[in-house]
Amino acid sequence: MKPSIEYLQDAIEKLGVENDSKAAAALKISKQAICSYRSGERIMDDFTCIMVAKTLGIDGMEVIAAAQMEREKNEERREIWADFRKKFGVKAGIAQDWQ
């Protein structure tokens, strides 16, 4: 499954900006946040996930689920997020029922 940072990188590429300051302005976040996400110091918050998804033209839940799965420290809960992502259709790009 695609890690959340790849969504951010894809969004920055799609924006076609030449530096993190311009990417941050377009995504309505700080340059420091982008640096923290890229370094792995932090995982994107839900607002950033939504802005990234909006830029990419995809469902925000796809990016939020990726970030939540990475953020989760409890293995059982992480597996539930992974299952949700599969049932949500993240790999196929198709939203499916999740029960």
PDB file of N, CA and C in Angstrom, residues 3-96:
ATOM      1  N   PRO A   3       2.460   4.618   0.971  1.00  0.00           N
ATOM      2  CA  PRO A   3       2.625   5.386   2.211  1.00  0.00           C
ATOM      3  C   PRO A   3       2.128   6.823   2.034  1.00  0.00           C
ATOM      4  N   SER A   4       1.753   7.442   3.126  1.00  0.00           N
ATOM      5  CA  SER A   4       1.169   8.786   3.065  1.00  0.00           C
ATOM      6  C   SER A   4       2.118   9.808   2.454  1.00  0.00           C
ATOM      7  N   ILE A   5       3.408   9.688   2.692  1.00  0.00           N
ATOM      8  CA  ILE A   5       4.361  10.667   2.164  1.00  0.00           C
ATOM      9  C   ILE A   5       4.355  10.672   0.640  1.00  0.00           C
ATOM     10  N   GLU A   6       4.069   9.529   0.019  1.00  0.00           N
ATOM     11  CA  GLU A   6       4.017   9.485  -1.444  1.00  0.00           C
ATOM     12  C   GLU A   6       2.871  10.333  -1.981  1.00  0.00           C
ATOM     13  N   TYR A   7       1.763  10.377  -1.246  1.00  0.00           N
ATOM     14  CA  TYR A   7       0.659  11.248  -1.664  1.00  0.00           C
ATOM     15  C   TYR A   7       1.113  12.706  -1.639  1.00  0.00           C
ATOM     16  N   LEU A   8       1.832  13.086  -0.585  1.00  0.00           N
ATOM     17  CA  LEU A   8       2.336  14.457  -0.487  1.00  0.00           C
ATOM     18  C   LEU A   8       3.287  14.754  -1.640  1.00  0.00           C
ATOM     19  N   GLN A   9       4.203  13.853  -1.912  1.00  0.00           N
ATOM     20  CA  GLN A   9       5.151  14.057  -3.008  1.00  0.00           C
ATOM     21  C   GLN A   9       4.426  14.177  -4.347  1.00  0.00           C
ATOM     22  N   ASP A  10       3.420  13.339  -4.551  1.00  0.00           N
ATOM     23  CA  ASP A  10       2.636  13.403  -5.788  1.00  0.00           C
ATOM     24  C   ASP A  10       1.917  14.746  -5.911  1.00  0.00           C
ATOM     25  N   ALA A  11       1.373  15.228  -4.793  1.00  0.00           N
ATOM     26  CA  ALA A  11       0.664  16.510  -4.807  1.00  0.00           C
ATOM     27  C   ALA A  11       1.618  17.653  -5.132  1.00  0.00           C
ATOM     28  N   ILE A  12       2.793  17.638  -4.531  1.00  0.00           N
ATOM     29  CA  ILE A  12       3.779  18.695  -4.793  1.00  0.00           C
ATOM     30  C   ILE A  12       4.201  18.668  -6.260  1.00  0.00           C
ATOM     31  N   GLU A  13       4.405  17.473  -6.803  1.00  0.00           N
ATOM     32  CA  GLU A  13       4.743  17.351  -8.228  1.00  0.00           C
ATOM     33  C   GLU A  13       3.618  17.895  -9.098  1.00  0.00           C
ATOM     34  N   LYS A  14       2.382  17.549  -8.745  1.00  0.00           N
ATOM     35  CA  LYS A  14       1.236  18.011  -9.532  1.00  0.00           C
ATOM     36  C   LYS A  14       1.108  19.533  -9.480  1.00  0.00           C
ATOM     37  N   LEU A  15       1.442  20.127  -8.341  1.00  0.00           N
ATOM     38  CA  LEU A  15       1.390  21.585  -8.220  1.00  0.00           C
ATOM     39  C   LEU A  15       2.422  22.252  -9.126  1.00  0.00           C
ATOM     40  N   GLY A  16       3.501  21.556  -9.416  1.00  0.00           N
ATOM     41  CA  GLY A  16       4.528  22.091 -10.294  1.00  0.00           C
ATOM     42  C   GLY A  16       5.306  23.261  -9.712  1.00  0.00           C
ATOM     43  N   VAL A  17       5.418  23.285  -8.404  1.00  0.00           N
ATOM     44  CA  VAL A  17       6.148  24.373  -7.742  1.00  0.00           C
ATOM     45  C   VAL A  17       7.606  23.980  -7.560  1.00  0.00           C
ATOM     46  N   GLU A  18       8.473  24.999  -7.490  1.00  0.00           N
ATOM     47  CA  GLU A  18       9.900  24.715  -7.428  1.00  0.00           C
ATOM     48  C   GLU A  18      10.481  24.665  -6.030  1.00  0.00           C
ATOM     49  N   ASN A  19       9.680  24.994  -5.007  1.00  0.00           N
ATOM     50  CA  ASN A  19      10.229  24.916  -3.645  1.00  0.00           C
ATOM     51  C   ASN A  19       9.134  24.628  -2.623  1.00  0.00           C
ATOM     52  N   ASP A  20       9.576  24.241  -1.430  1.00  0.00           N
ATOM     53  CA  ASP A  20       8.637  23.873  -0.368  1.00  0.00           C
ATOM     54  C   ASP A  20       7.794  25.047   0.107  1.00  0.00           C
ATOM     55  N   SER A  21       8.324  26.255   0.043  1.00  0.00           N
ATOM     56  CA  SER A  21       7.548  27.429   0.471  1.00  0.00           C
ATOM     57  C   SER A  21       6.307  27.603  -0.390  1.00  0.00           C
ATOM     58  N   LYS A  22       6.471  27.446  -1.701  1.00  0.00           N
ATOM     59  CA  LYS A  22       5.328  27.592  -2.613  1.00  0.00           C
ATOM     60  C   LYS A  22       4.366  26.414  -2.467  1.00  0.00           C
ATOM     61  N   ALA A  23       4.906  25.228  -2.253  1.00  0.00           N
ATOM     62  CA  ALA A  23       4.049  24.059  -2.029  1.00  0.00           C
ATOM     63  C   ALA A  23       3.239  24.247  -0.755  1.00  0.00           C
ATOM     64  N   ALA A  24       3.899  24.725   0.289  1.00  0.00           N
ATOM     65  CA  ALA A  24       3.223  24.955   1.569  1.00  0.00           C
ATOM     66  C   ALA A  24       2.106  25.977   1.416  1.00  0.00           C
ATOM     67  N   ALA A  25       2.382  27.053   0.701  1.00  0.00           N
ATOM     68  CA  ALA A  25       1.357  28.083   0.495  1.00  0.00           C
ATOM     69  C   ALA A  25       0.160  27.511  -0.257  1.00  0.00           C
ATOM     70  N   ALA A  26       0.419  26.714  -1.289  1.00  0.00           N
ATOM     71  CA  ALA A  26      -0.670  26.121  -2.071  1.00  0.00           C
ATOM     72  C   ALA A  26      -1.495  25.143  -1.242  1.00  0.00           C
ATOM     73  N   LEU A  27      -0.830  24.429  -0.331  1.00  0.00           N
ATOM     74  CA  LEU A  27      -1.523  23.443   0.506  1.00  0.00           C
ATOM     75  C   LEU A  27      -2.059  24.045   1.808  1.00  0.00           C
ATOM     76  N   LYS A  28      -1.770  25.334   2.019  1.00  0.00           N
ATOM     77  CA  LYS A  28      -2.224  26.066   3.212  1.00  0.00           C
ATOM     78  C   LYS A  28      -1.660  25.484   4.513  1.00  0.00           C
ATOM     79  N   ILE A  29      -0.382  25.088   4.443  1.00  0.00           N
ATOM     80  CA  ILE A  29       0.335  24.582   5.616  1.00  0.00           C
ATOM     81  C   ILE A  29       1.681  25.299   5.688  1.00  0.00           C
ATOM     82  N   SER A  30       2.433  25.055   6.738  1.00  0.00           N
ATOM     83  CA  SER A  30       3.731  25.716   6.876  1.00  0.00           C
ATOM     84  C   SER A  30       4.826  24.940   6.141  1.00  0.00           C
ATOM     85  N   LYS A  31       5.866  25.661   5.772  1.00  0.00           N
ATOM     86  CA  LYS A  31       7.031  25.026   5.158  1.00  0.00           C
ATOM     87  C   LYS A  31       7.642  24.025   6.137  1.00  0.00           C
ATOM     88  N   GLN A  32       7.629  24.378   7.424  1.00  0.00           N
ATOM     89  CA  GLN A  32       8.171  23.487   8.449  1.00  0.00           C
ATOM     90  C   GLN A  32       7.404  22.162   8.490  1.00  0.00           C
ATOM     91  N   ALA A  33       6.088  22.235   8.274  1.00  0.00           N
ATOM     92  CA  ALA A  33       5.285  21.007   8.262  1.00  0.00           C
ATOM     93  C   ALA A  33       5.740  20.098   7.124  1.00  0.00           C
ATOM     94  N   ILE A  34       5.919  20.673   5.940  1.00  0.00           N
ATOM     95  CA  ILE A  34       6.380  19.865   4.806  1.00  0.00           C
ATOM     96  C   ILE A  34       7.725  19.220   5.124  1.00  0.00           C
ATOM     97  N   CYS A  35       8.635  19.988   5.691  1.00  0.00           N
ATOM     98  CA  CYS A  35       9.956  19.446   6.053  1.00  0.00           C
ATOM     99  C   CYS A  35       9.824  18.313   7.069  1.00  0.00           C
ATOM    100  N   SER A  36       8.934  18.481   8.045  1.00  0.00           N
ATOM    101  CA  SER A  36       8.717  17.443   9.066  1.00  0.00           C
ATOM    102  C   SER A  36       8.119  16.182   8.464  1.00  0.00           C
ATOM    103  N   TYR A  37       7.196  16.344   7.512  1.00  0.00           N
ATOM    104  CA  TYR A  37       6.597  15.182   6.854  1.00  0.00           C
ATOM    105  C   TYR A  37       7.644  14.457   6.011  1.00  0.00           C
ATOM    106  N   ARG A  38       8.425  15.212   5.262  1.00  0.00           N
ATOM    107  CA  ARG A  38       9.438  14.603   4.388  1.00  0.00           C
ATOM    108  C   ARG A  38      10.515  13.874   5.179  1.00  0.00           C
ATOM    109  N   SER A  39      10.887  14.413   6.325  1.00  0.00           N
ATOM    110  CA  SER A  39      11.946  13.793   7.137  1.00  0.00           C
ATOM    111  C   SER A  39      11.439  12.587   7.923  1.00  0.00           C
ATOM    112  N   GLY A  40      10.112  12.429   7.992  1.00  0.00           N
ATOM    113  CA  GLY A  40       9.531  11.341   8.767  1.00  0.00           C
ATOM    114  C   GLY A  40       9.349  11.681  10.230  1.00  0.00           C
ATOM    115  N   GLU A  41       9.667  12.919  10.591  1.00  0.00           N
ATOM    116  CA  GLU A  41       9.504  13.376  11.976  1.00  0.00           C
ATOM    117  C   GLU A  41       8.030  13.403  12.376  1.00  0.00           C
ATOM    118  N   ARG A  42       7.175  13.732  11.413  1.00  0.00           N
ATOM    119  CA  ARG A  42       5.729  13.785  11.649  1.00  0.00           C
ATOM    120  C   ARG A  42       5.002  13.096  10.505  1.00  0.00           C
ATOM    121  N   ILE A  43       3.772  12.693  10.788  1.00  0.00           N
ATOM    122  CA  ILE A  43       2.878  12.144   9.771  1.00  0.00           C
ATOM    123  C   ILE A  43       1.803  13.195   9.531  1.00  0.00           C
ATOM    124  N   MET A  44       1.380  13.330   8.298  1.00  0.00           N
ATOM    125  CA  MET A  44       0.415  14.372   7.953  1.00  0.00           C
ATOM    126  C   MET A  44      -0.824  14.337   8.840  1.00  0.00           C
ATOM    127  N   ASP A  45      -1.274  15.532   9.237  1.00  0.00           N
ATOM    128  CA  ASP A  45      -2.534  15.634   9.967  1.00  0.00           C
ATOM    129  C   ASP A  45      -3.686  15.559   8.961  1.00  0.00           C
ATOM    130  N   ASP A  46      -4.908  15.452   9.479  1.00  0.00           N
ATOM    131  CA  ASP A  46      -6.065  15.266   8.600  1.00  0.00           C
ATOM    132  C   ASP A  46      -6.265  16.434   7.642  1.00  0.00           C
ATOM    133  N   PHE A  47      -6.025  17.673   8.102  1.00  0.00           N
ATOM    134  CA  PHE A  47      -6.180  18.830   7.222  1.00  0.00           C
ATOM    135  C   PHE A  47      -5.239  18.715   6.025  1.00  0.00           C
ATOM    136  N   THR A  48      -3.984  18.388   6.295  1.00  0.00           N
ATOM    137  CA  THR A  48      -3.013  18.254   5.209  1.00  0.00           C
ATOM    138  C   THR A  48      -3.413  17.119   4.281  1.00  0.00           C
ATOM    139  N   CYS A  49      -3.878  16.018   4.848  1.00  0.00           N
ATOM    140  CA  CYS A  49      -4.339  14.893   4.024  1.00  0.00           C
ATOM    141  C   CYS A  49      -5.445  15.332   3.071  1.00  0.00           C
ATOM    142  N   ILE A  50      -6.373  16.126   3.574  1.00  0.00           N
ATOM    143  CA  ILE A  50      -7.481  16.594   2.739  1.00  0.00           C
ATOM    144  C   ILE A  50      -6.973  17.527   1.644  1.00  0.00           C
ATOM    145  N   MET A  51      -6.064  18.432   1.988  1.00  0.00           N
ATOM    146  CA  MET A  51      -5.516  19.353   0.990  1.00  0.00           C
ATOM    147  C   MET A  51      -4.724  18.594  -0.078  1.00  0.00           C
ATOM    148  N   VAL A  52      -3.981  17.586   0.331  1.00  0.00           N
ATOM    149  CA  VAL A  52      -3.228  16.758  -0.609  1.00  0.00           C
ATOM    150  C   VAL A  52      -4.196  16.019  -1.529  1.00  0.00           C
ATOM    151  N   ALA A  53      -5.226  15.418  -0.952  1.00  0.00           N
ATOM    152  CA  ALA A  53      -6.215  14.690  -1.748  1.00  0.00           C
ATOM    153  C   ALA A  53      -6.924  15.622  -2.730  1.00  0.00           C
ATOM    154  N   LYS A  54      -7.274  16.798  -2.265  1.00  0.00           N
ATOM    155  CA  LYS A  54      -7.934  17.784  -3.133  1.00  0.00           C
ATOM    156  C   LYS A  54      -7.034  18.122  -4.321  1.00  0.00           C
ATOM    157  N   THR A  55      -5.755  18.305  -4.057  1.00  0.00           N
ATOM    158  CA  THR A  55      -4.790  18.608  -5.117  1.00  0.00           C
ATOM    159  C   THR A  55      -4.701  17.461  -6.120  1.00  0.00           C
ATOM    160  N   LEU A  56      -4.749  16.238  -5.612  1.00  0.00           N
ATOM    161  CA  LEU A  56      -4.632  15.056  -6.468  1.00  0.00           C
ATOM    162  C   LEU A  56      -5.953  14.654  -7.116  1.00  0.00           C
ATOM    163  N   GLY A  57      -7.057  15.235  -6.641  1.00  0.00           N
ATOM    164  CA  GLY A  57      -8.367  14.883  -7.184  1.00  0.00           C
ATOM    165  C   GLY A  57      -8.845  13.513  -6.745  1.00  0.00           C
ATOM    166  N   ILE A  58      -8.477  13.129  -5.518  1.00  0.00           N
ATOM    167  CA  ILE A  58      -8.895  11.829  -4.982  1.00  0.00           C
ATOM    168  C   ILE A  58      -9.678  12.035  -3.686  1.00  0.00           C
ATOM    169  N   ASP A  59     -10.310  10.980  -3.209  1.00  0.00           N
ATOM    170  CA  ASP A  59     -11.067  11.029  -1.963  1.00  0.00           C
ATOM    171  C   ASP A  59     -10.111  11.259  -0.793  1.00  0.00           C
ATOM    172  N   GLY A  60     -10.414  12.219   0.046  1.00  0.00           N
ATOM    173  CA  GLY A  60      -9.578  12.540   1.194  1.00  0.00           C
ATOM    174  C   GLY A  60      -9.390  11.374   2.143  1.00  0.00           C
ATOM    175  N   MET A  61     -10.385  10.496   2.217  1.00  0.00           N
ATOM    176  CA  MET A  61     -10.292   9.363   3.136  1.00  0.00           C
ATOM    177  C   MET A  61      -9.160   8.416   2.752  1.00  0.00           C
ATOM    178  N   GLU A  62      -8.817   8.384   1.480  1.00  0.00           N
ATOM    179  CA  GLU A  62      -7.710   7.535   1.025  1.00  0.00           C
ATOM    180  C   GLU A  62      -6.397   7.960   1.684  1.00  0.00           C
ATOM    181  N   VAL A  63      -6.153   9.254   1.732  1.00  0.00           N
ATOM    182  CA  VAL A  63      -4.911   9.772   2.306  1.00  0.00           C
ATOM    183  C   VAL A  63      -4.978   9.738   3.832  1.00  0.00           C
ATOM    184  N   ILE A  64      -6.138  10.081   4.388  1.00  0.00           N
ATOM    185  CA  ILE A  64      -6.314  10.039   5.845  1.00  0.00           C
ATOM    186  C   ILE A  64      -6.080   8.624   6.365  1.00  0.00           C
ATOM    187  N   ALA A  65      -6.632   7.635   5.683  1.00  0.00           N
ATOM    188  CA  ALA A  65      -6.468   6.239   6.121  1.00  0.00           C
ATOM    189  C   ALA A  65      -5.000   5.819   6.087  1.00  0.00           C
ATOM    190  N   ALA A  66      -4.269   6.261   5.071  1.00  0.00           N
ATOM    191  CA  ALA A  66      -2.839   5.937   4.994  1.00  0.00           C
ATOM    192  C   ALA A  66      -2.096   6.542   6.182  1.00  0.00           C
ATOM    193  N   ALA A  67      -2.388   7.801   6.479  1.00  0.00           N
ATOM    194  CA  ALA A  67      -1.717   8.482   7.595  1.00  0.00           C
ATOM    195  C   ALA A  67      -2.101   7.856   8.935  1.00  0.00           C
ATOM    196  N   GLN A  68      -3.375   7.541   9.117  1.00  0.00           N
ATOM    197  CA  GLN A  68      -3.822   6.945  10.378  1.00  0.00           C
ATOM    198  C   GLN A  68      -3.176   5.582  10.601  1.00  0.00           C
ATOM    199  N   MET A  69      -3.047   4.814   9.541  1.00  0.00           N
ATOM    200  CA  MET A  69      -2.422   3.500   9.662  1.00  0.00           C
ATOM    201  C   MET A  69      -0.965   3.648  10.110  1.00  0.00           C
ATOM    202  N   GLU A  70      -0.263   4.625   9.548  1.00  0.00           N
ATOM    203  CA  GLU A  70       1.134   4.850   9.919  1.00  0.00           C
ATOM    204  C   GLU A  70       1.267   5.407  11.330  1.00  0.00           C
ATOM    205  N   ARG A  71       0.313   6.217  11.726  1.00  0.00           N
ATOM    206  CA  ARG A  71       0.352   6.873  13.038  1.00  0.00           C
ATOM    207  C   ARG A  71       0.026   5.902  14.174  1.00  0.00           C
ATOM    208  N   GLU A  72      -0.778   4.900  13.890  1.00  0.00           N
ATOM    209  CA  GLU A  72      -1.270   3.975  14.918  1.00  0.00           C
ATOM    210  C   GLU A  72      -0.140   3.133  15.501  1.00  0.00           C
ATOM    211  N   LYS A  73      -0.031   3.126  16.812  1.00  0.00           N
ATOM    212  CA  LYS A  73       1.021   2.373  17.497  1.00  0.00           C
ATOM    213  C   LYS A  73       0.577   0.951  17.864  1.00  0.00           C
ATOM    214  N   ASN A  74      -0.720   0.754  18.035  1.00  0.00           N
ATOM    215  CA  ASN A  74      -1.267  -0.543  18.402  1.00  0.00           C
ATOM    216  C   ASN A  74      -1.377  -1.412  17.144  1.00  0.00           C
ATOM    217  N   GLU A  75      -0.726  -2.573  17.171  1.00  0.00           N
ATOM    218  CA  GLU A  75      -0.684  -3.444  15.997  1.00  0.00           C
ATOM    219  C   GLU A  75      -2.078  -3.870  15.538  1.00  0.00           C
ATOM    220  N   GLU A  76      -2.940  -4.228  16.489  1.00  0.00           N
ATOM    221  CA  GLU A  76      -4.293  -4.658  16.125  1.00  0.00           C
ATOM    222  C   GLU A  76      -5.042  -3.533  15.416  1.00  0.00           C
ATOM    223  N   ARG A  77      -4.931  -2.323  15.935  1.00  0.00           N
ATOM    224  CA  ARG A  77      -5.594  -1.178  15.305  1.00  0.00           C
ATOM    225  C   ARG A  77      -4.979  -0.864  13.940  1.00  0.00           C
ATOM    226  N   ARG A  78      -3.668  -0.999  13.836  1.00  0.00           N
ATOM    227  CA  ARG A  78      -2.995  -0.762  12.555  1.00  0.00           C
ATOM    228  C   ARG A  78      -3.510  -1.752  11.504  1.00  0.00           C
ATOM    229  N   GLU A  79      -3.729  -2.999  11.925  1.00  0.00           N
ATOM    230  CA  GLU A  79      -4.274  -4.005  11.012  1.00  0.00           C
ATOM    231  C   GLU A  79      -5.689  -3.645  10.580  1.00  0.00           C
ATOM    232  N   ILE A  80      -6.465  -3.061  11.487  1.00  0.00           N
ATOM    233  CA  ILE A  80      -7.823  -2.626  11.137  1.00  0.00           C
ATOM    234  C   ILE A  80      -7.760  -1.508  10.098  1.00  0.00           C
ATOM    235  N   TRP A  81      -6.830  -0.558  10.286  1.00  0.00           N
ATOM    236  CA  TRP A  81      -6.653   0.503   9.283  1.00  0.00           C
ATOM    237  C   TRP A  81      -6.230  -0.098   7.941  1.00  0.00           C
ATOM    238  N   ALA A  82      -5.339  -1.083   7.973  1.00  0.00           N
ATOM    239  CA  ALA A  82      -4.896  -1.727   6.733  1.00  0.00           C
ATOM    240  C   ALA A  82      -6.072  -2.408   6.044  1.00  0.00           C
ATOM    241  N   ASP A  83      -6.907  -3.096   6.820  1.00  0.00           N
ATOM    242  CA  ASP A  83      -8.087  -3.752   6.270  1.00  0.00           C
ATOM    243  C   ASP A  83      -9.052  -2.721   5.695  1.00  0.00           C
ATOM    244  N   PHE A  84      -9.233  -1.619   6.400  1.00  0.00           N
ATOM    245  CA  PHE A  84     -10.101  -0.548   5.916  1.00  0.00           C
ATOM    246  C   PHE A  84      -9.597  -0.022   4.577  1.00  0.00           C
ATOM    247  N   ARG A  85      -8.294   0.183   4.487  1.00  0.00           N
ATOM    248  CA  ARG A  85      -7.730   0.694   3.235  1.00  0.00           C
ATOM    249  C   ARG A  85      -7.997  -0.272   2.088  1.00  0.00           C
ATOM    250  N   LYS A  86      -7.861  -1.569   2.351  1.00  0.00           N
ATOM    251  CA  LYS A  86      -8.124  -2.559   1.305  1.00  0.00           C
ATOM    252  C   LYS A  86      -9.588  -2.536   0.901  1.00  0.00           C
ATOM    253  N   LYS A  87     -10.475  -2.517   1.887  1.00  0.00           N
ATOM    254  CA  LYS A  87     -11.908  -2.529   1.599  1.00  0.00           C
ATOM    255  C   LYS A  87     -12.385  -1.205   1.036  1.00  0.00           C
ATOM    256  N   PHE A  88     -11.690  -0.142   1.395  1.00  0.00           N
ATOM    257  CA  PHE A  88     -12.024   1.177   0.865  1.00  0.00           C
ATOM    258  C   PHE A  88     -11.670   1.241  -0.616  1.00  0.00           C
ATOM    259  N   GLY A  89     -10.778   0.365  -1.029  1.00  0.00           N
ATOM    260  CA  GLY A  89     -10.407   0.321  -2.435  1.00  0.00           C
ATOM    261  C   GLY A  89      -9.223   1.192  -2.780  1.00  0.00           C
ATOM    262  N   VAL A  90      -8.366   1.441  -1.787  1.00  0.00           N
ATOM    263  CA  VAL A  90      -7.223   2.321  -2.016  1.00  0.00           C
ATOM    264  C   VAL A  90      -6.339   1.775  -3.136  1.00  0.00           C
ATOM    265  N   LYS A  91      -6.071   0.490  -3.132  1.00  0.00           N
ATOM    266  CA  LYS A  91      -5.191  -0.080  -4.161  1.00  0.00           C
ATOM    267  C   LYS A  91      -5.816   0.056  -5.542  1.00  0.00           C
ATOM    268  N   ALA A  92      -7.119  -0.146  -5.611  1.00  0.00           N
ATOM    269  CA  ALA A  92      -7.796  -0.085  -6.899  1.00  0.00           C
ATOM    270  C   ALA A  92      -8.287   1.313  -7.229  1.00  0.00           C
ATOM    271  N   GLY A  93      -8.308   2.188  -6.232  1.00  0.00           N
ATOM    272  CA  GLY A  93      -8.817   3.532  -6.452  1.00  0.00           C
ATOM    273  C   GLY A  93     -10.331   3.585  -6.520  1.00  0.00           C
ATOM    274  N   ILE A  94     -10.973   2.556  -5.986  1.00  0.00           N
ATOM    275  CA  ILE A  94     -12.428   2.475  -6.031  1.00  0.00           C
ATOM    276  C   ILE A  94     -12.958   2.338  -4.612  1.00  0.00           C
ATOM    277  N   ALA A  95     -13.857   3.226  -4.214  1.00  0.00           N
ATOM    278  CA  ALA A  95     -14.453   3.123  -2.877  1.00  0.00           C
ATOM    279  C   ALA A  95     -15.412   1.940  -2.854  1.00  0.00           C
ATOM    280  N   GLN A  96     -15.310   1.130  -1.804  1.00  0.00           N
ATOM    281  CA  GLN A  96     -16.172  -0.029  -1.638  1.00  0.00           C
ATOM    282  C   GLN A  96     -16.821   0.043  -0.262  1.00  0.00           C
TER     283      GLN A  96
END
